[in-house]
Amino acid sequence: TSEQRAFFRQSISVNIEAQCGRTNPAGRSGALFPCKVLDISAGGARILTRNVYREGDFFHLEVELLPGEEPFSFTCQVLRATPKKGMKYEYGCKFEALSEKERQRLLRAIFTIQRRLLQSQRD
């Protein structure tokens, strides 16, 4: 593919609760639904869920990447939607209005996850 990314993407497998709904970047509305974060970068994430959304939809995502640290809270816009087996859907989404301070905190968490993954592979 000819995908070009602005940020490194880290594969993870985290079961989370995300708040979603047909909303705009300024608001958070909708019901809670279970989803799985497949990978994450400083610019977006890839999510797996049973909920159906269209390209351009917004939803709220909260995820605790590192135990004991403050969870991240993102407003996401769906860029890609791909049907998967078992009535699930995979979404590529970008983070909206993420402050530079929060982006730096996210990058630190991603690099910590990467370092721990590499250490566990060596052991």
Short mmCIF file of N, CA, C and O in Angstrom, two decimals:
data_model
loop_
_atom_site.label_atom_id
_atom_site.label_comp_id
_atom_site.label_asym_id
_atom_site.label_seq_id
_atom_site.Cartn_x
_atom_site.Cartn_y
_atom_site.Cartn_z
N THR A 1 0.83 -1.18 0.00
CA THR A 1 0.00 0.00 0.00
C THR A 1 0.88 1.24 0.00
O THR A 1 2.06 1.19 0.31
N SER A 2 0.27 2.35 -0.29
CA SER A 2 1.01 3.61 -0.34
C SER A 2 0.69 4.48 0.87
O SER A 2 0.67 5.70 0.77
N GLU A 3 0.42 3.85 2.02
CA GLU A 3 0.12 4.62 3.22
C GLU A 3 1.34 5.36 3.69
O GLU A 3 2.44 4.83 3.69
N GLN A 4 1.15 6.61 4.10
CA GLN A 4 2.22 7.39 4.67
C GLN A 4 1.75 7.86 6.04
O GLN A 4 0.69 8.43 6.18
N ARG A 5 2.55 7.59 7.05
CA ARG A 5 2.16 7.93 8.41
C ARG A 5 3.09 9.00 8.97
O ARG A 5 4.28 9.00 8.70
N ALA A 6 2.51 9.86 9.76
CA ALA A 6 3.29 10.92 10.40
C ALA A 6 3.97 10.42 11.66
O ALA A 6 4.94 11.00 12.10
N PHE A 7 3.45 9.32 12.26
CA PHE A 7 3.97 8.83 13.52
C PHE A 7 4.16 7.32 13.49
O PHE A 7 3.44 6.61 12.81
N PHE A 8 5.11 6.84 14.30
CA PHE A 8 5.34 5.42 14.49
C PHE A 8 4.09 4.80 15.09
O PHE A 8 3.45 5.37 15.97
N ARG A 9 3.73 3.60 14.64
CA ARG A 9 2.55 2.90 15.14
C ARG A 9 2.99 1.69 15.95
O ARG A 9 3.75 0.87 15.47
N GLN A 10 2.49 1.57 17.19
CA GLN A 10 2.83 0.46 18.08
C GLN A 10 1.66 -0.51 18.16
O GLN A 10 0.56 -0.12 18.52
N SER A 11 1.92 -1.78 17.86
CA SER A 11 0.89 -2.80 18.01
C SER A 11 0.68 -3.08 19.49
O SER A 11 1.64 -3.20 20.25
N ILE A 12 -0.59 -3.16 19.88
CA ILE A 12 -0.94 -3.50 21.25
C ILE A 12 -2.20 -4.34 21.19
O ILE A 12 -2.80 -4.52 20.15
N SER A 13 -2.59 -4.86 22.29
CA SER A 13 -3.84 -5.62 22.36
C SER A 13 -4.46 -5.33 23.71
O SER A 13 -4.19 -6.00 24.69
N VAL A 14 -5.29 -4.29 23.75
CA VAL A 14 -5.87 -3.83 25.00
C VAL A 14 -7.38 -3.87 24.89
O VAL A 14 -7.95 -3.31 23.97
N ASN A 15 -8.04 -4.55 25.82
CA ASN A 15 -9.49 -4.50 25.89
C ASN A 15 -9.86 -3.27 26.69
O ASN A 15 -9.39 -3.09 27.82
N ILE A 16 -10.69 -2.42 26.11
CA ILE A 16 -11.05 -1.17 26.77
C ILE A 16 -12.53 -0.91 26.64
O ILE A 16 -13.22 -1.57 25.88
N GLU A 17 -13.00 0.04 27.39
CA GLU A 17 -14.33 0.59 27.21
C GLU A 17 -14.14 1.94 26.54
O GLU A 17 -13.32 2.74 26.97
N ALA A 18 -14.89 2.18 25.48
CA ALA A 18 -14.82 3.45 24.79
C ALA A 18 -16.20 4.05 24.72
O ALA A 18 -17.19 3.34 24.59
N GLN A 19 -16.27 5.35 24.84
CA GLN A 19 -17.56 6.01 24.68
C GLN A 19 -17.67 6.44 23.23
O GLN A 19 -16.74 7.03 22.67
N CYS A 20 -18.78 6.08 22.62
CA CYS A 20 -18.93 6.38 21.21
C CYS A 20 -20.31 6.90 20.92
O CYS A 20 -21.21 6.79 21.73
N GLY A 21 -20.48 7.44 19.76
CA GLY A 21 -21.76 7.94 19.32
C GLY A 21 -21.56 8.86 18.14
O GLY A 21 -20.45 9.31 17.88
N ARG A 22 -22.60 9.12 17.45
CA ARG A 22 -22.53 10.06 16.33
C ARG A 22 -22.47 11.45 16.93
O ARG A 22 -23.47 12.02 17.33
N THR A 23 -21.28 12.00 17.02
CA THR A 23 -21.09 13.29 17.68
C THR A 23 -20.09 14.10 16.88
O THR A 23 -19.61 13.67 15.84
N ASN A 24 -19.77 15.25 17.35
CA ASN A 24 -18.76 16.08 16.69
C ASN A 24 -17.55 16.22 17.61
O ASN A 24 -17.62 15.85 18.77
N PRO A 25 -16.43 16.74 17.11
CA PRO A 25 -15.22 16.81 17.93
C PRO A 25 -15.38 17.64 19.20
O PRO A 25 -14.64 17.47 20.14
N ALA A 26 -16.38 18.52 19.24
CA ALA A 26 -16.55 19.38 20.41
C ALA A 26 -17.31 18.70 21.54
O ALA A 26 -17.24 19.13 22.68
N GLY A 27 -18.03 17.60 21.25
CA GLY A 27 -18.85 16.98 22.29
C GLY A 27 -18.62 15.49 22.38
O GLY A 27 -18.10 14.87 21.48
N ARG A 28 -19.04 14.94 23.53
CA ARG A 28 -18.97 13.50 23.72
C ARG A 28 -20.37 13.01 24.05
O ARG A 28 -20.90 13.34 25.08
N SER A 29 -20.92 12.23 23.16
CA SER A 29 -22.24 11.67 23.43
C SER A 29 -22.27 10.23 22.96
O SER A 29 -21.40 9.80 22.23
N GLY A 30 -23.27 9.50 23.38
CA GLY A 30 -23.40 8.12 22.95
C GLY A 30 -23.23 7.15 24.10
O GLY A 30 -22.94 7.52 25.22
N ALA A 31 -23.44 5.89 23.78
CA ALA A 31 -23.38 4.82 24.78
C ALA A 31 -21.98 4.23 24.85
O ALA A 31 -21.20 4.35 23.92
N LEU A 32 -21.69 3.57 25.97
CA LEU A 32 -20.42 2.86 26.11
C LEU A 32 -20.48 1.54 25.37
O LEU A 32 -21.51 0.86 25.38
N PHE A 33 -19.39 1.16 24.73
CA PHE A 33 -19.32 -0.13 24.06
C PHE A 33 -17.93 -0.71 24.24
O PHE A 33 -16.96 0.03 24.34
N PRO A 34 -17.82 -2.03 24.30
CA PRO A 34 -16.49 -2.66 24.40
C PRO A 34 -15.80 -2.65 23.05
O PRO A 34 -16.43 -2.81 22.01
N CYS A 35 -14.51 -2.42 23.07
CA CYS A 35 -13.72 -2.47 21.85
C CYS A 35 -12.30 -2.89 22.18
O CYS A 35 -11.94 -2.99 23.34
N LYS A 36 -11.52 -3.12 21.17
CA LYS A 36 -10.13 -3.53 21.34
C LYS A 36 -9.26 -2.59 20.52
O LYS A 36 -9.55 -2.33 19.35
N VAL A 37 -8.22 -2.05 21.14
CA VAL A 37 -7.25 -1.21 20.43
C VAL A 37 -6.19 -2.15 19.88
O VAL A 37 -5.51 -2.83 20.64
N LEU A 38 -6.06 -2.21 18.56
CA LEU A 38 -5.10 -3.10 17.91
C LEU A 38 -3.72 -2.47 17.80
O LEU A 38 -2.71 -3.13 17.96
N ASP A 39 -3.70 -1.18 17.48
CA ASP A 39 -2.45 -0.44 17.48
C ASP A 39 -2.75 1.03 17.69
O ASP A 39 -3.87 1.48 17.56
N ILE A 40 -1.69 1.77 18.05
CA ILE A 40 -1.87 3.18 18.38
C ILE A 40 -0.61 3.94 17.99
O ILE A 40 0.49 3.39 18.00
N SER A 41 -0.80 5.19 17.63
CA SER A 41 0.31 6.08 17.34
C SER A 41 -0.02 7.43 17.96
O SER A 41 -1.08 7.60 18.57
N ALA A 42 0.85 8.40 17.79
CA ALA A 42 0.58 9.74 18.32
C ALA A 42 -0.49 10.45 17.51
O ALA A 42 -1.00 11.48 17.93
N GLY A 43 -0.88 9.87 16.38
CA GLY A 43 -1.88 10.51 15.53
C GLY A 43 -3.20 9.79 15.44
O GLY A 43 -4.20 10.36 14.99
N GLY A 44 -3.26 8.51 15.86
CA GLY A 44 -4.51 7.78 15.73
C GLY A 44 -4.39 6.36 16.25
O GLY A 44 -3.39 5.98 16.86
N ALA A 45 -5.42 5.56 15.96
CA ALA A 45 -5.46 4.19 16.46
C ALA A 45 -6.25 3.32 15.48
O ALA A 45 -7.00 3.82 14.64
N ARG A 46 -6.07 2.02 15.63
CA ARG A 46 -6.86 1.04 14.90
C ARG A 46 -7.66 0.27 15.94
O ARG A 46 -7.11 -0.27 16.88
N ILE A 47 -8.99 0.25 15.76
CA ILE A 47 -9.93 -0.26 16.75
C ILE A 47 -10.73 -1.41 16.14
O ILE A 47 -11.09 -1.37 14.97
N LEU A 48 -11.03 -2.43 16.96
CA LEU A 48 -11.88 -3.54 16.55
C LEU A 48 -13.11 -3.55 17.46
O LEU A 48 -12.98 -3.51 18.68
N THR A 49 -14.32 -3.58 16.85
CA THR A 49 -15.56 -3.55 17.61
C THR A 49 -16.70 -4.17 16.80
O THR A 49 -16.57 -4.37 15.60
N ARG A 50 -17.80 -4.43 17.47
CA ARG A 50 -19.01 -4.93 16.80
C ARG A 50 -19.89 -3.77 16.32
O ARG A 50 -20.81 -3.97 15.55
N ASN A 51 -19.65 -2.56 16.80
CA ASN A 51 -20.47 -1.41 16.42
C ASN A 51 -20.19 -0.97 14.99
O ASN A 51 -19.05 -1.04 14.53
N VAL A 52 -21.22 -0.51 14.32
CA VAL A 52 -21.10 -0.08 12.93
C VAL A 52 -21.01 1.44 12.87
O VAL A 52 -21.87 2.15 13.40
N TYR A 53 -19.95 1.92 12.23
CA TYR A 53 -19.75 3.35 12.01
C TYR A 53 -19.34 3.57 10.57
O TYR A 53 -18.90 2.65 9.89
N ARG A 54 -19.47 4.78 10.14
CA ARG A 54 -19.09 5.13 8.76
C ARG A 54 -17.89 6.06 8.79
O ARG A 54 -17.61 6.70 9.80
N GLU A 55 -17.21 6.11 7.66
CA GLU A 55 -16.11 7.06 7.54
C GLU A 55 -16.64 8.46 7.82
O GLU A 55 -17.71 8.83 7.37
N GLY A 56 -15.89 9.19 8.63
CA GLY A 56 -16.29 10.54 9.01
C GLY A 56 -16.97 10.63 10.36
O GLY A 56 -17.06 11.72 10.93
N ASP A 57 -17.47 9.50 10.89
CA ASP A 57 -18.10 9.51 12.22
C ASP A 57 -17.06 9.81 13.30
O ASP A 57 -15.87 9.51 13.13
N PHE A 58 -17.53 10.37 14.41
CA PHE A 58 -16.67 10.65 15.56
C PHE A 58 -17.11 9.78 16.73
O PHE A 58 -18.27 9.45 16.86
N PHE A 59 -16.14 9.41 17.58
CA PHE A 59 -16.45 8.75 18.83
C PHE A 59 -15.38 9.09 19.85
O PHE A 59 -14.33 9.60 19.51
N HIS A 60 -15.71 8.83 21.11
CA HIS A 60 -14.80 9.10 22.21
C HIS A 60 -14.12 7.80 22.61
O HIS A 60 -14.78 6.77 22.70
N LEU A 61 -12.83 7.85 22.86
CA LEU A 61 -12.06 6.66 23.23
C LEU A 61 -11.27 6.95 24.49
O LEU A 61 -10.60 7.98 24.57
N GLU A 62 -11.39 6.07 25.47
CA GLU A 62 -10.56 6.17 26.67
C GLU A 62 -9.81 4.87 26.82
O GLU A 62 -10.39 3.79 26.70
N VAL A 63 -8.50 4.97 27.08
CA VAL A 63 -7.68 3.77 27.20
C VAL A 63 -6.57 4.00 28.22
O VAL A 63 -5.97 5.06 28.27
N GLU A 64 -6.35 2.99 29.05
CA GLU A 64 -5.24 3.00 29.99
C GLU A 64 -4.13 2.16 29.37
O GLU A 64 -4.19 0.94 29.37
N LEU A 65 -3.12 2.82 28.83
CA LEU A 65 -2.03 2.12 28.15
C LEU A 65 -1.04 1.52 29.13
O LEU A 65 -0.49 0.45 28.89
N LEU A 66 -0.79 2.22 30.22
CA LEU A 66 0.17 1.75 31.22
C LEU A 66 -0.53 1.67 32.58
O LEU A 66 -1.09 2.67 33.04
N PRO A 67 -0.52 0.49 33.21
CA PRO A 67 -1.17 0.34 34.51
C PRO A 67 -0.66 1.38 35.51
O PRO A 67 0.53 1.65 35.59
N GLY A 68 -1.60 1.96 36.23
CA GLY A 68 -1.23 2.93 37.26
C GLY A 68 -1.08 4.35 36.77
O GLY A 68 -0.90 5.26 37.57
N GLU A 69 -1.13 4.56 35.47
CA GLU A 69 -1.02 5.91 34.93
C GLU A 69 -2.39 6.41 34.50
O GLU A 69 -3.29 5.63 34.21
N GLU A 70 -2.53 7.73 34.45
CA GLU A 70 -3.79 8.33 34.04
C GLU A 70 -4.20 7.85 32.65
O GLU A 70 -3.38 7.82 31.73
N PRO A 71 -5.46 7.45 32.49
CA PRO A 71 -5.92 6.99 31.18
C PRO A 71 -5.90 8.12 30.15
O PRO A 71 -5.98 9.30 30.51
N PHE A 72 -5.81 7.74 28.90
CA PHE A 72 -5.88 8.70 27.80
C PHE A 72 -7.34 8.84 27.37
O PHE A 72 -8.10 7.88 27.40
N SER A 73 -7.69 10.04 26.96
CA SER A 73 -9.04 10.33 26.50
C SER A 73 -8.93 11.04 25.14
O SER A 73 -8.33 12.11 25.05
N PHE A 74 -9.49 10.41 24.10
CA PHE A 74 -9.35 10.93 22.75
C PHE A 74 -10.71 11.12 22.08
O PHE A 74 -11.62 10.32 22.30
N THR A 75 -10.82 12.13 21.25
CA THR A 75 -11.91 12.22 20.29
C THR A 75 -11.33 11.71 18.98
O THR A 75 -10.28 12.19 18.53
N CYS A 76 -11.98 10.71 18.38
CA CYS A 76 -11.47 10.06 17.18
C CYS A 76 -12.43 10.26 16.01
O CYS A 76 -13.64 10.26 16.20
N GLN A 77 -11.86 10.39 14.82
CA GLN A 77 -12.66 10.42 13.60
C GLN A 77 -12.31 9.19 12.78
O GLN A 77 -11.13 8.90 12.55
N VAL A 78 -13.33 8.47 12.31
CA VAL A 78 -13.14 7.26 11.51
C VAL A 78 -12.65 7.65 10.12
O VAL A 78 -13.31 8.42 9.42
N LEU A 79 -11.49 7.12 9.73
CA LEU A 79 -10.94 7.34 8.39
C LEU A 79 -11.19 6.15 7.48
O LEU A 79 -11.38 6.31 6.28
N ARG A 80 -11.12 4.92 8.07
CA ARG A 80 -11.32 3.68 7.30
C ARG A 80 -12.19 2.74 8.10
O ARG A 80 -12.06 2.64 9.32
N ALA A 81 -13.05 2.02 7.40
CA ALA A 81 -13.89 1.01 8.03
C ALA A 81 -13.77 -0.28 7.21
O ALA A 81 -13.97 -0.26 6.01
N THR A 82 -13.43 -1.39 7.89
CA THR A 82 -13.24 -2.67 7.22
C THR A 82 -14.02 -3.75 7.94
O THR A 82 -13.77 -4.00 9.13
N PRO A 83 -14.98 -4.41 7.26
CA PRO A 83 -15.70 -5.52 7.90
C PRO A 83 -14.74 -6.69 8.16
O PRO A 83 -13.86 -6.97 7.35
N LYS A 84 -14.92 -7.37 9.30
CA LYS A 84 -14.11 -8.53 9.68
C LYS A 84 -15.03 -9.70 9.98
O LYS A 84 -16.23 -9.55 10.10
N LYS A 85 -14.44 -10.88 10.15
CA LYS A 85 -15.23 -12.08 10.50
C LYS A 85 -15.90 -11.90 11.86
O LYS A 85 -15.39 -11.19 12.72
N GLY A 86 -17.00 -12.61 12.05
CA GLY A 86 -17.68 -12.61 13.34
C GLY A 86 -18.46 -11.34 13.61
O GLY A 86 -18.59 -10.93 14.76
N MET A 87 -18.96 -10.68 12.56
CA MET A 87 -19.76 -9.46 12.73
C MET A 87 -18.98 -8.36 13.45
O MET A 87 -19.53 -7.61 14.26
N LYS A 88 -17.69 -8.26 13.19
CA LYS A 88 -16.87 -7.21 13.78
C LYS A 88 -16.40 -6.27 12.68
O LYS A 88 -16.41 -6.60 11.50
N TYR A 89 -15.96 -5.09 13.11
CA TYR A 89 -15.48 -4.08 12.18
C TYR A 89 -14.18 -3.50 12.71
O TYR A 89 -14.03 -3.28 13.92
N GLU A 90 -13.27 -3.25 11.80
CA GLU A 90 -12.00 -2.63 12.15
C GLU A 90 -12.02 -1.21 11.62
O GLU A 90 -12.39 -0.97 10.47
N TYR A 91 -11.64 -0.27 12.49
CA TYR A 91 -11.65 1.13 12.12
C TYR A 91 -10.28 1.75 12.29
O TYR A 91 -9.64 1.57 13.32
N GLY A 92 -9.84 2.46 11.29
CA GLY A 92 -8.67 3.29 11.39
C GLY A 92 -9.16 4.69 11.69
O GLY A 92 -10.02 5.22 10.97
N CYS A 93 -8.69 5.28 12.77
CA CYS A 93 -9.20 6.60 13.14
C CYS A 93 -8.05 7.52 13.54
O CYS A 93 -6.98 7.08 13.93
N LYS A 94 -8.31 8.81 13.39
CA LYS A 94 -7.31 9.81 13.78
C LYS A 94 -7.82 10.55 15.00
O LYS A 94 -9.02 10.71 15.20
N PHE A 95 -6.88 11.01 15.82
CA PHE A 95 -7.21 11.78 17.00
C PHE A 95 -7.45 13.23 16.60
O PHE A 95 -6.68 13.79 15.83
N GLU A 96 -8.49 13.82 17.14
CA GLU A 96 -8.84 15.21 16.87
C GLU A 96 -8.46 16.08 18.07
O GLU A 96 -8.69 15.69 19.21
N ALA A 97 -7.92 17.26 17.80
CA ALA A 97 -7.66 18.27 18.83
C ALA A 97 -6.84 17.74 20.00
O ALA A 97 -7.14 18.03 21.16
N LEU A 98 -5.80 16.98 19.72
CA LEU A 98 -4.92 16.46 20.77
C LEU A 98 -3.85 17.51 21.06
O LEU A 98 -3.14 17.94 20.16
N SER A 99 -3.78 17.94 22.31
CA SER A 99 -2.79 18.96 22.67
C SER A 99 -1.37 18.41 22.53
O SER A 99 -1.16 17.19 22.60
N GLU A 100 -0.42 19.28 22.37
CA GLU A 100 0.98 18.86 22.25
C GLU A 100 1.45 18.17 23.52
O GLU A 100 2.18 17.18 23.47
N LYS A 101 1.01 18.66 24.66
CA LYS A 101 1.39 18.05 25.94
C LYS A 101 0.86 16.61 26.02
O LYS A 101 1.58 15.69 26.41
N GLU A 102 -0.39 16.40 25.61
CA GLU A 102 -0.98 15.07 25.65
C GLU A 102 -0.33 14.16 24.60
O GLU A 102 -0.13 12.97 24.83
N ARG A 103 0.03 14.72 23.45
CA ARG A 103 0.71 13.94 22.40
C ARG A 103 2.07 13.45 22.91
O ARG A 103 2.47 12.32 22.69
N GLN A 104 2.79 14.31 23.63
CA GLN A 104 4.09 13.92 24.18
C GLN A 104 3.92 12.84 25.24
O GLN A 104 4.71 11.89 25.31
N ARG A 105 2.89 12.94 26.07
CA ARG A 105 2.62 11.91 27.08
C ARG A 105 2.28 10.58 26.40
O ARG A 105 2.74 9.51 26.83
N LEU A 106 1.52 10.65 25.32
CA LEU A 106 1.18 9.45 24.55
C LEU A 106 2.41 8.82 23.93
O LEU A 106 2.60 7.60 23.99
N LEU A 107 3.29 9.64 23.36
CA LEU A 107 4.53 9.11 22.78
C LEU A 107 5.39 8.42 23.84
O LEU A 107 5.95 7.35 23.59
N ARG A 108 5.48 8.99 25.03
CA ARG A 108 6.25 8.35 26.11
C ARG A 108 5.65 6.99 26.45
O ARG A 108 6.37 6.01 26.65
N ALA A 109 4.32 6.92 26.51
CA ALA A 109 3.66 5.64 26.82
C ALA A 109 3.92 4.62 25.72
O ALA A 109 4.19 3.45 25.99
N ILE A 110 3.85 5.04 24.47
CA ILE A 110 4.09 4.14 23.34
C ILE A 110 5.52 3.60 23.39
O ILE A 110 5.74 2.40 23.20
N PHE A 111 6.48 4.47 23.65
CA PHE A 111 7.87 4.01 23.72
C PHE A 111 8.10 3.10 24.92
O PHE A 111 8.90 2.16 24.85
N THR A 112 7.40 3.33 26.03
CA THR A 112 7.50 2.44 27.18
C THR A 112 6.95 1.06 26.82
O THR A 112 7.56 0.03 27.16
N ILE A 113 5.81 1.02 26.14
CA ILE A 113 5.24 -0.26 25.69
C ILE A 113 6.21 -0.97 24.76
O ILE A 113 6.44 -2.18 24.91
N GLN A 114 6.80 -0.25 23.83
CA GLN A 114 7.76 -0.85 22.90
C GLN A 114 8.98 -1.41 23.65
O GLN A 114 9.42 -2.52 23.37
N ARG A 115 9.50 -0.64 24.60
CA ARG A 115 10.66 -1.10 25.37
C ARG A 115 10.34 -2.37 26.15
O ARG A 115 11.10 -3.33 26.16
N ARG A 116 9.17 -2.41 26.79
CA ARG A 116 8.76 -3.59 27.56
C ARG A 116 8.57 -4.80 26.65
O ARG A 116 8.92 -5.92 27.02
N LEU A 117 8.02 -4.59 25.47
CA LEU A 117 7.83 -5.67 24.51
C LEU A 117 9.19 -6.23 24.07
O LEU A 117 9.39 -7.45 24.04
N LEU A 118 10.14 -5.36 23.77
CA LEU A 118 11.47 -5.81 23.36
C LEU A 118 12.18 -6.55 24.50
O LEU A 118 12.85 -7.56 24.27
N GLN A 119 12.03 -6.06 25.72
CA GLN A 119 12.65 -6.72 26.88
C GLN A 119 12.06 -8.11 27.08
O GLN A 119 12.79 -9.06 27.38
N SER A 120 10.75 -8.25 26.93
CA SER A 120 10.13 -9.55 27.13
C SER A 120 10.54 -10.53 26.03
O SER A 120 10.63 -11.74 26.28
N GLN A 121 10.80 -10.06 24.84
CA GLN A 121 11.26 -10.93 23.76
C GLN A 121 12.69 -11.41 24.00
O GLN A 121 13.04 -12.50 23.59
N ARG A 122 13.50 -10.60 24.66
CA ARG A 122 14.88 -10.98 24.96
C ARG A 122 14.96 -11.99 26.09
O ARG A 122 15.87 -12.79 26.15
N ASP A 123 14.00 -11.91 27.03
CA ASP A 123 14.04 -12.79 28.23
C ASP A 123 13.60 -14.19 27.94
O ASP A 123 13.14 -14.68 27.08
#
